Short mmCIF file of C-alpha atoms and ligand atoms in Angstrom, two decimals:
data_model
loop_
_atom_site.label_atom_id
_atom_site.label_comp_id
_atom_site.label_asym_id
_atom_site.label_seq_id
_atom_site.Cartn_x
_atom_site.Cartn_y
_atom_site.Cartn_z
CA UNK M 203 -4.45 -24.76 11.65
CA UNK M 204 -7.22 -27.12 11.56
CA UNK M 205 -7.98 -28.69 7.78
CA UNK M 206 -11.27 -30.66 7.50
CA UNK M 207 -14.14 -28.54 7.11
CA UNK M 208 -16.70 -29.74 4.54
CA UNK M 209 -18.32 -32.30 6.61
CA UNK M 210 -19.59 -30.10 9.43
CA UNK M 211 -20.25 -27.58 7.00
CA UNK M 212 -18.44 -24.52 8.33
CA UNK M 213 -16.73 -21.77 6.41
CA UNK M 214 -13.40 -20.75 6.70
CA UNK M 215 -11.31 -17.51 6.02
CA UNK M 216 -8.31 -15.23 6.07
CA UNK M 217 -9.11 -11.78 7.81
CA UNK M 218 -7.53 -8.60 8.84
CA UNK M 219 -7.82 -6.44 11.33
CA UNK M 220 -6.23 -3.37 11.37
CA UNK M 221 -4.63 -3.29 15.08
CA UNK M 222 -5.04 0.46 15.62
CA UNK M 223 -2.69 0.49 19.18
CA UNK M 224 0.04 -1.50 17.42
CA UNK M 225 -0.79 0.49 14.24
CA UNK M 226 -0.39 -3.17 12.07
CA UNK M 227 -2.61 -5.29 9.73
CA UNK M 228 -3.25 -8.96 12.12
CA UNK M 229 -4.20 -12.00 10.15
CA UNK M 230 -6.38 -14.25 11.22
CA UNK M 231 -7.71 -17.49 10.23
CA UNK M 232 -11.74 -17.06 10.79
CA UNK M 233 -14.26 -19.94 11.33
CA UNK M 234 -17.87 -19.63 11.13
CA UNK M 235 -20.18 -22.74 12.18
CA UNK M 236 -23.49 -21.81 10.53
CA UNK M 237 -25.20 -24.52 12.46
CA UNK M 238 -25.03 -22.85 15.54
CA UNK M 239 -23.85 -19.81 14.32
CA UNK M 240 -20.51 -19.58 16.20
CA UNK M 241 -17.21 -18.29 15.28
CA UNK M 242 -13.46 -19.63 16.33
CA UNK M 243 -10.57 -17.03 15.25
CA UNK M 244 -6.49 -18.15 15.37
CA UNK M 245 -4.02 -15.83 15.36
CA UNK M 246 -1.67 -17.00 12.07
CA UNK M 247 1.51 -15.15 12.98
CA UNK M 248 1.85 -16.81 16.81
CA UNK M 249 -0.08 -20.04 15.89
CA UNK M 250 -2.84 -20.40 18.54
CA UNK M 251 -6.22 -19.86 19.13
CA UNK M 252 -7.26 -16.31 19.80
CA UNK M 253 -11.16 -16.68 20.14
CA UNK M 254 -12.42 -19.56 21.16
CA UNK M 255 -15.53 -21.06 19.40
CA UNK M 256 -18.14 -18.82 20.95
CA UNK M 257 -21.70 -17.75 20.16
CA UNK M 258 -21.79 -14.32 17.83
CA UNK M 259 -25.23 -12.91 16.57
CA UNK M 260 -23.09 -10.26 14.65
CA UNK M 261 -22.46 -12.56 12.12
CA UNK M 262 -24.49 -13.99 9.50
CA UNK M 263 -23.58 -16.64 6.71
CA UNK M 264 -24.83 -14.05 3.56
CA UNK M 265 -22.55 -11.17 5.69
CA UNK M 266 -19.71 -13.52 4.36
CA UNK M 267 -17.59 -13.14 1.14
CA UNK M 268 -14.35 -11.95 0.13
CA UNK M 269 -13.98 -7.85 0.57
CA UNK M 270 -17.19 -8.36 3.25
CA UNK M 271 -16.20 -6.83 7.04
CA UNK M 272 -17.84 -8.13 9.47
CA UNK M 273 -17.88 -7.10 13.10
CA UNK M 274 -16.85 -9.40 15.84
CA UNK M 275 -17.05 -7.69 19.41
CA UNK M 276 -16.58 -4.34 18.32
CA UNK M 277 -14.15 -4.71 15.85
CA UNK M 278 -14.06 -5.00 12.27
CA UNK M 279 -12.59 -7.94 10.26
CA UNK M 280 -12.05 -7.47 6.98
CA UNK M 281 -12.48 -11.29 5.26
CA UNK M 282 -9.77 -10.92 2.78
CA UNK M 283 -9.60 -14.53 1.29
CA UNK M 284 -11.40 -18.17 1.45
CA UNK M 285 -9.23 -20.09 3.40
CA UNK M 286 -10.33 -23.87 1.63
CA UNK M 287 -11.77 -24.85 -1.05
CA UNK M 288 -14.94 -25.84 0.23
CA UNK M 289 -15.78 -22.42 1.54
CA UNK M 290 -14.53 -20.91 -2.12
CA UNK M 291 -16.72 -23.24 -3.87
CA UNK M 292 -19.87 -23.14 -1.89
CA UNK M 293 -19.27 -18.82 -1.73
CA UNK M 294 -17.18 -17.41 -4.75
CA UNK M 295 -19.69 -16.44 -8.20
CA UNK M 296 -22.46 -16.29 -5.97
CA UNK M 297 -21.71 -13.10 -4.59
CA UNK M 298 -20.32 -10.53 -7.15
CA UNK M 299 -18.29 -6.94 -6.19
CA UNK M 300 -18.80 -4.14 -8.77
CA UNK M 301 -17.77 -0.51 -9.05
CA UNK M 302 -20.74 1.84 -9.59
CA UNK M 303 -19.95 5.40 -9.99
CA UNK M 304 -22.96 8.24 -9.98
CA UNK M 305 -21.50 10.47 -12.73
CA UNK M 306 -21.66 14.24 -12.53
CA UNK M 307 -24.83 14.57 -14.28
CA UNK M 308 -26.74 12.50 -11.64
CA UNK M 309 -24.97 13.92 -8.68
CA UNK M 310 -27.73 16.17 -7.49
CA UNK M 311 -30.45 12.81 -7.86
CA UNK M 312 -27.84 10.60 -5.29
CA UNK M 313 -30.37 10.07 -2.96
CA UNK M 314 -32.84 8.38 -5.27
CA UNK M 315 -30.29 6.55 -7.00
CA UNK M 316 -28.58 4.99 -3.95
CA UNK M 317 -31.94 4.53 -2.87
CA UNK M 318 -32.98 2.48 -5.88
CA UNK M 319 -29.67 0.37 -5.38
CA UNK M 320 -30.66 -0.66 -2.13
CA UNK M 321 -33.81 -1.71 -2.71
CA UNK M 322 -32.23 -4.11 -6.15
CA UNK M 323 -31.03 -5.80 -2.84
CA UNK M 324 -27.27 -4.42 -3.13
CA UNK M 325 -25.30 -3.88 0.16
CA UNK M 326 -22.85 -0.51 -0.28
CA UNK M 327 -19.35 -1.85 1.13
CA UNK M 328 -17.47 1.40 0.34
CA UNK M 329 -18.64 4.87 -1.19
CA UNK M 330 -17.26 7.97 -1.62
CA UNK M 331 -17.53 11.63 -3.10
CA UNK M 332 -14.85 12.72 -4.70
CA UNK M 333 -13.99 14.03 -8.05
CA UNK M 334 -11.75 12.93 -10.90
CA UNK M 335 -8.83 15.03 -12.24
CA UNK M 336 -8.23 15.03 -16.07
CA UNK M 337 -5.73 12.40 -16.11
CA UNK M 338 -7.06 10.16 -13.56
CA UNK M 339 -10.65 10.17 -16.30
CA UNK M 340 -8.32 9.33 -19.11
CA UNK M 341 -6.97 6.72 -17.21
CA UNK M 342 -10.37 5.19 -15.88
CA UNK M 343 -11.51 5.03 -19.67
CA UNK M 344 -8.46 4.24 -21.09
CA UNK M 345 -10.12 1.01 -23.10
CA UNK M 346 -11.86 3.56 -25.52
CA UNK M 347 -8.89 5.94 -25.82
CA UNK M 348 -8.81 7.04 -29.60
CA UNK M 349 -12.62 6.85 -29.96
CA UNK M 350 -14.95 9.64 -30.99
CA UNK M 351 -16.21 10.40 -28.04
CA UNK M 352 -13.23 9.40 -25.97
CA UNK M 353 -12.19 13.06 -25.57
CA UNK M 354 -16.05 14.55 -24.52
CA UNK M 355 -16.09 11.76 -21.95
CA UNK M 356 -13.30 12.69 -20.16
CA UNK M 357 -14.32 16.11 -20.05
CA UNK M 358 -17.81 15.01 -18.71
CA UNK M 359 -16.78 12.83 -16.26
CA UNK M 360 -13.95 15.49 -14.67
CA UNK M 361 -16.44 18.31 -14.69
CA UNK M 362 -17.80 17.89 -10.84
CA UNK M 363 -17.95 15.80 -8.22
CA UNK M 364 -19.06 11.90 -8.06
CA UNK M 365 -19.93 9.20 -6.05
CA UNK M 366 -18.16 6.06 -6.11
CA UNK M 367 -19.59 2.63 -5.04
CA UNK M 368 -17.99 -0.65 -3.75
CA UNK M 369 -21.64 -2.57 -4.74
CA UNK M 370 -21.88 -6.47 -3.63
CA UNK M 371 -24.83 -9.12 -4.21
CA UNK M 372 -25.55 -12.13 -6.06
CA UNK M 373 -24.43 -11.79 -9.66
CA UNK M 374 -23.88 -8.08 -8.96
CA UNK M 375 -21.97 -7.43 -11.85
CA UNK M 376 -24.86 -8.10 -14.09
CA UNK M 377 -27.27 -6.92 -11.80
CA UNK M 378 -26.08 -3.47 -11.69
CA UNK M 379 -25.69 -3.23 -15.19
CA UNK M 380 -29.40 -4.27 -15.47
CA UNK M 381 -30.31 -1.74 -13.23
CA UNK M 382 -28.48 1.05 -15.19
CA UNK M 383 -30.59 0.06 -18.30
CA UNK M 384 -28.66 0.60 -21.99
CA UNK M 385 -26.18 3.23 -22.42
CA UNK M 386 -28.26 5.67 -24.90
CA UNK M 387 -30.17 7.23 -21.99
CA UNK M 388 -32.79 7.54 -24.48
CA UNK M 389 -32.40 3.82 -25.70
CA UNK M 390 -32.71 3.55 -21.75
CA UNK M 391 -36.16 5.39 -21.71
CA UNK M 392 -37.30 3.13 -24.84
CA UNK M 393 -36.65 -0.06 -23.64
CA UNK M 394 -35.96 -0.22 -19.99
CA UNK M 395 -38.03 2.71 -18.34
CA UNK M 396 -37.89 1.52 -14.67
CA UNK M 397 -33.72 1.61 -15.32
CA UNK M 398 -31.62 4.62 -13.67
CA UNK M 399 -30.22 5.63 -16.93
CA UNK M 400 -33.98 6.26 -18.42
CA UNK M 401 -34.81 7.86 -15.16
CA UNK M 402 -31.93 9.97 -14.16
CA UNK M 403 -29.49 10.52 -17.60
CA UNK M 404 -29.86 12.92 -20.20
CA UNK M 405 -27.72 11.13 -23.62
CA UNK M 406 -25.38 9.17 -24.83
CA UNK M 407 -22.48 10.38 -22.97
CA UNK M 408 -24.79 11.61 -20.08
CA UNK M 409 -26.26 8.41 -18.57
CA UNK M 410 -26.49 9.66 -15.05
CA UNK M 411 -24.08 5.94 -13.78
CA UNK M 412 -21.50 3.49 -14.92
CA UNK M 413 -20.84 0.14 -13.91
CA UNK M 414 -18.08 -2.68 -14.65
CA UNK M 415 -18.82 -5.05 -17.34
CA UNK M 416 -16.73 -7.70 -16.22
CA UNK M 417 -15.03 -9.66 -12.68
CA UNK M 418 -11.57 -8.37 -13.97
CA UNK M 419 -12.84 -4.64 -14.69
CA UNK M 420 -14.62 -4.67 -11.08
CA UNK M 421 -11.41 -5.47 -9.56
CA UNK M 422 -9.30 -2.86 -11.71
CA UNK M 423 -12.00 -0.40 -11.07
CA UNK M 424 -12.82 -1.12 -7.52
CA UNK M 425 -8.86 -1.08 -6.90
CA UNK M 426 -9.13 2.41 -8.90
CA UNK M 427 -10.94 3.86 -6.48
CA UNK M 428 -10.76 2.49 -3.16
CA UNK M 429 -7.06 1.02 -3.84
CA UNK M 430 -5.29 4.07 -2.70
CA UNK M 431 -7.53 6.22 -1.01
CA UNK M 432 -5.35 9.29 -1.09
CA UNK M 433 -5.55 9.97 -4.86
CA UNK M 434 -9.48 10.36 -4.05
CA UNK M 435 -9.50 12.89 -1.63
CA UNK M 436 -12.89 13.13 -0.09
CA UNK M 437 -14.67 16.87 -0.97
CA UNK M 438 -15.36 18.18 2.44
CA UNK M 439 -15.31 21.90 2.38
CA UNK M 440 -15.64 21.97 6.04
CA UNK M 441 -16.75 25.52 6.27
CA UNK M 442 -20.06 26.44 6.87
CA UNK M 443 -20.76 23.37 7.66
CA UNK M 444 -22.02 20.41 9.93
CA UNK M 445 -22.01 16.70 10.50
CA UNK M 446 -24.64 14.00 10.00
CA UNK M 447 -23.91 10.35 10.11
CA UNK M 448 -26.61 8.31 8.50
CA UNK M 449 -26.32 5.10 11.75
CA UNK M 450 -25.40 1.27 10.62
CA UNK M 451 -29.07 0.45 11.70
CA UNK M 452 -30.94 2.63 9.07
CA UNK M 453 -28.81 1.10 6.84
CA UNK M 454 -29.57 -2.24 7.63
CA UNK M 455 -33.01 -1.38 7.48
CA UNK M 456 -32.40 0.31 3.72
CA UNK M 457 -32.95 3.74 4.62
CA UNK M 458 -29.80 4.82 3.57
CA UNK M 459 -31.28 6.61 0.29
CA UNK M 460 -34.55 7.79 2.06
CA UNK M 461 -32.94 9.53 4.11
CA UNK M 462 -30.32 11.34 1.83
CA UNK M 463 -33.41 11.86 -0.74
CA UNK M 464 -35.26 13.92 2.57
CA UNK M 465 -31.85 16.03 3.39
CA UNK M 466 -31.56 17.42 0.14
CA UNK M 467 -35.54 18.02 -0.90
CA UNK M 468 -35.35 19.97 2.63
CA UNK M 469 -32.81 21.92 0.58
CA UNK M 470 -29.67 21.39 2.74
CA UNK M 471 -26.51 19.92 0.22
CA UNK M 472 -24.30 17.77 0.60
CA UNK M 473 -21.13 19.00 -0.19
CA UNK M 474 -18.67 15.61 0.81
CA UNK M 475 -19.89 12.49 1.78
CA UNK M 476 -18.01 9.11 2.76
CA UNK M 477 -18.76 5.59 4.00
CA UNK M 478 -16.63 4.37 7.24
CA UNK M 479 -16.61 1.75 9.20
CA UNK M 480 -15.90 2.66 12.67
CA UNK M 481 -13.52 0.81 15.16
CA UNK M 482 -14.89 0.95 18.67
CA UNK M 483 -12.10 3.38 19.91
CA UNK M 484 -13.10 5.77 17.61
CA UNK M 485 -16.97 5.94 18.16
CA UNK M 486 -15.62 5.81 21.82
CA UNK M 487 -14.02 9.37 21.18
CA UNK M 488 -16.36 10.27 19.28
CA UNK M 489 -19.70 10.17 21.60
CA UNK M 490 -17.56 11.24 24.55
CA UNK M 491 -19.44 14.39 24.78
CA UNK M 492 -22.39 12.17 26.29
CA UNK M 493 -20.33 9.75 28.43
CA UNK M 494 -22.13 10.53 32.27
CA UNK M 495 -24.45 12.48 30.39
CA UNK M 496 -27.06 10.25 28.35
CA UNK M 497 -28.06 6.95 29.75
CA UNK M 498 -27.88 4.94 26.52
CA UNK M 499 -24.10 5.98 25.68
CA UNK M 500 -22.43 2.52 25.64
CA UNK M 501 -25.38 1.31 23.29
CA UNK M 502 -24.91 4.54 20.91
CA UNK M 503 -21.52 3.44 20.62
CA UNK M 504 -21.46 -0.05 20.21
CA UNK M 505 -24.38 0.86 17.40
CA UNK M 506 -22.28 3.17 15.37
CA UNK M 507 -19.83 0.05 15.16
CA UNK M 508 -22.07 -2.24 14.34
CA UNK M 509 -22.15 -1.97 10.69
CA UNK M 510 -21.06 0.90 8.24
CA UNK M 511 -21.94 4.36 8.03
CA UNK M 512 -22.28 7.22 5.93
CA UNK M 513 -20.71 10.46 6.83
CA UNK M 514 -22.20 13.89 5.65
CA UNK M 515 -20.87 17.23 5.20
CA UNK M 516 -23.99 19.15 4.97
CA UNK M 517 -23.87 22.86 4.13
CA UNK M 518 -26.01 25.36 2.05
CA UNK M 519 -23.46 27.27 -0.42
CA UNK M 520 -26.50 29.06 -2.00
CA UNK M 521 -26.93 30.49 1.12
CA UNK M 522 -30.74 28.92 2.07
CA UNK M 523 -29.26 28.71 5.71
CA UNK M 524 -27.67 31.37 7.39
CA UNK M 525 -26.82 28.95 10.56
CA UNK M 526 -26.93 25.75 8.72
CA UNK M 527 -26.08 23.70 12.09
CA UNK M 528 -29.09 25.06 13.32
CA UNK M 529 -30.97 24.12 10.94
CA UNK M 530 -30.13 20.97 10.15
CA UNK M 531 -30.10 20.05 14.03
CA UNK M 532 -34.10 21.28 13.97
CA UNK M 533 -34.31 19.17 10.44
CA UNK M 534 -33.09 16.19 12.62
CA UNK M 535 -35.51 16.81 15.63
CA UNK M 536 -35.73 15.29 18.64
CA UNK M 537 -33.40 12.39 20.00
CA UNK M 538 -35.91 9.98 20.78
CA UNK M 539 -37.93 8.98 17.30
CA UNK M 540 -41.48 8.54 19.61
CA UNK M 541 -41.30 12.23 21.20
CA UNK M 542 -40.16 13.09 17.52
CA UNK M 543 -42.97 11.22 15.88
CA UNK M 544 -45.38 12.81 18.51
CA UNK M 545 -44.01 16.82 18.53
CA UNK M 546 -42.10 17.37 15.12
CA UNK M 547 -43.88 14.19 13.07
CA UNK M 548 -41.68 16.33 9.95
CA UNK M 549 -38.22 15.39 11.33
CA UNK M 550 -35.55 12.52 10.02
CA UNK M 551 -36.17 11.50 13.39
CA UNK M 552 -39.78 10.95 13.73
CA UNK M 553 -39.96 9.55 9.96
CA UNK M 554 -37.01 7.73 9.53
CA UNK M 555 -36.29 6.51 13.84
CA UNK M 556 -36.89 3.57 15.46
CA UNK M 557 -35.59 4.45 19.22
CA UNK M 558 -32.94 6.27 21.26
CA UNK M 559 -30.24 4.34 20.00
CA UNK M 560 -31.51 3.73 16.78
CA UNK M 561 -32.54 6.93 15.69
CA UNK M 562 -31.25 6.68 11.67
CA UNK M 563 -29.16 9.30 12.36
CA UNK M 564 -26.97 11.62 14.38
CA UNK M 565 -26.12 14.98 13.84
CA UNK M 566 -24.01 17.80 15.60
CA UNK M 567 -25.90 19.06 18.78
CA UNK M 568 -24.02 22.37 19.18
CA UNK M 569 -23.31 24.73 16.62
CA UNK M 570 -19.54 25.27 17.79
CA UNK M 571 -18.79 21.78 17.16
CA UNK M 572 -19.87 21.46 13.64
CA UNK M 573 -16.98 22.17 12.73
CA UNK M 574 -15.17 19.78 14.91
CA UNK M 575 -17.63 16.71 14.04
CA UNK M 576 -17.13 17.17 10.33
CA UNK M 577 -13.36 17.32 10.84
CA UNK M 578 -13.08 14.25 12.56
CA UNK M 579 -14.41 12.72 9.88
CA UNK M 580 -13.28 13.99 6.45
CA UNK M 581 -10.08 14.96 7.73
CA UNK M 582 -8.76 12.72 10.66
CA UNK M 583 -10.49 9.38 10.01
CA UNK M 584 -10.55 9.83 5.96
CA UNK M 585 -7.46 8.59 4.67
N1 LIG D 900 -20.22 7.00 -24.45
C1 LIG D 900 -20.41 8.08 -25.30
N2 LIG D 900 -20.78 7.85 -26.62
C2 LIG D 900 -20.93 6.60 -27.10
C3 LIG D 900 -20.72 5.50 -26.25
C4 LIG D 900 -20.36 5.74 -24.92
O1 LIG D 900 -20.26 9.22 -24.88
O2 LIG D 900 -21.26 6.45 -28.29
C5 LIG D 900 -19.84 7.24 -23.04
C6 LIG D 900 -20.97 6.94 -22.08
O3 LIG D 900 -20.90 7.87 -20.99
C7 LIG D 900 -20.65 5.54 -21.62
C8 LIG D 900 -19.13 5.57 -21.57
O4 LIG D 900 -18.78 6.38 -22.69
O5 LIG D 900 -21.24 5.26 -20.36
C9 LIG D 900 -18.47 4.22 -21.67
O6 LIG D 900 -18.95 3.57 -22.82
P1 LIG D 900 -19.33 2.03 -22.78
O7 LIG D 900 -19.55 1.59 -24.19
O8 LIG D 900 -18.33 1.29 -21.97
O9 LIG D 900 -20.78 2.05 -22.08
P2 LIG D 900 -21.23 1.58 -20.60
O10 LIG D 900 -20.41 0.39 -20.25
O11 LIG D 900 -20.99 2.74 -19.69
O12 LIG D 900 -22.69 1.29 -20.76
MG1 LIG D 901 -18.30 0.13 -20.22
#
């Protein structure tokens, strides 16, 4: 391993890939030149280069900090530590992880609240809906067990389903809480009316969000959730039900929350919903229903890895739809966002698309592979 770094200014981490063939975490040490924006990866375990220093528009200098994945040819790297001090230095404290969690209360306003999380300038780096049992409430709070309202809080926050929220930007911690606004959601309305809490929460125990107060809480919380994924099972129903995947490019353009906001005023819900970040095997398998078939498949796959996604079960339990894959595939409209914009202007598509490839969002074509779609998803890929 190479050890001077500062002077020509590069950056310089430990990263993981998880080797899906071999079924093992690789280690890496990961180089990034911002200069020319180039990249240089060895492998740690055998000692030798395994990419040499090569041009990679995938990857930009604020895409790196520690718990960041970047994409590198199709797969994704999971920059798990600064590798020298420079790098720590110039990148640690600038960028700050926090746990957010949409509480029961604010469940149905999701939409507008991830929405207003984007545009603070957050990127999402993990979400989920799940729910939390009893114990695991009691558990979360545990710092105001034995306080009056310690035992209506855990009620509240185990009574239905929530979102959780891996949040990252500059100062983030603090951020987020400023964008919550004060606990009282009525204190909230008072003295911070543009904050989520005076928008979206109803009281004192009510306030619609919650967010860590400190680095070591974020990385207890953050841990909590997304730490050992199978004690947060994701909510999928899957029945009655069908697939929409909300494409890294809308995200990167901050539609994310636009788009969920449309789904559910269109009065579709969303009964499970989960971020992943797809390996290029798996969008592979996934698309190869269009392989020979649509012109742009190699692009539609290499898009759905180029970033993170969201994953939605959408279904209508109050029985709005009677073929809810139907619907939703009309809600979506056509696959090419111009002919959309031009014959259903109504449509994610034509509101929310960009082109064939980047078309915000994909959704299940047939209605006998809803089912399918959503499975591969919350109950294959999900861990
Ligand atoms: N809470 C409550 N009554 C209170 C104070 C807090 O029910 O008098 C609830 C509320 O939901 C709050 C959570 O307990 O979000 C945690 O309280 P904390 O003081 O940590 O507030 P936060 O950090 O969430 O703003
Ligand atoms: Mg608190």
């Amino acid at each position: 391993m190479q050890a001077s770094s500062a002077q020509d200014g590069r950056y310089s981490f430990i990263c993981e890939w998880y080797d899906n063939n071999a079924a093992i975490i690789r280690r890496y040490q990961f180089l990034f030149y911002p200069n020319d924006n180039t990249i240089e990866m060895y492998d740690l375990k055998n000692r030798r280069q395994f990419l040499k220093r090569s041009q990679c528009n995938s990857v930009h200098l604020k895409d790196l900090y520690v718990g960041s994945i970047v994409n590198v040819h199709s797969r994704q790297l999971t920059l798990v530590e600064y590798a020298d001090d420079f790098t720590k230095r110039a990148l640690t404290n600038v960028k700050q992880k926090t746990l957010g969690l949409i509480k029961p209360d604010a469940i149905s306003k999701f939409g507008p609240i991830i929405d207003m999380t984007y545009k603070q300038g957050f990127v999402v780096t993990n979400a989920k809906m799940t729910r939390l049992t009893r114990g695991q409430a009691e558990e979360f709070y545990r710092e105001h067990s034995g306080k009056p309202f310690y035992n209506n809080l855990v009620s509240f926050m185990s009574s239905g389903p929530i979102v959780a929220m891996e949040l990252i930007t500059n100062n983030g911690i603090g951020e987020w809480r400023t964008l919550l606004g004060p606990t009282d959601s009525a204190t909230a309305r008072s003295d911070a009316p543009g904050s989520i809490r005076a928008k979206f929460g109803t009281d004192n125990t009510r306030n619609a969000c919650h967010g860590s107060d400190s680095m070591e809480s974020a990385d207890r919380e953050i841990s909590f959730f997304f730490g050992q994924p199978a004690a947060f099972p994701n909510n999928a129903s899957l029945r009655d039900c069908t697939c929409c995947i909300i494409k890294p490019s809308a995200i990167k353009e901050g539609l994310a929350g636009q788009i969920m906001t449309a789904i559910c005023n269109e009065g579709f819900e969303v009964t499970a919903m989960e971020m992943f970040h797809m390996e290029k095997a798996n969008s592979e398998e996934f698309f190869e229903v269009y392989k020979g078939v649509v012109t742009e498949y190699m692009e539609m796959v290499d898009e759905l890895t180029s970033g993170a996604c969201y994953v939605l079960e959408i279904s209508s339990p109050s029985g709005k739809f009677d073929n809810v894959a139907k619907a939703f595939r009309e809600f979506v409209g056509p696959a090419d966002p111009e002919i959309a914009r031009t014959l259903r202007p109504r449509t994610l598509r034509a509101r929310f698309g960009v082109n064939k490839v980047n078309n915000a969002v994909h959704c299940t074509d047939l209605p006998e592979d809803a089912l399918l779609e959503t499975e591969y998803f919350f109950r294959i890929l999900s861990q």
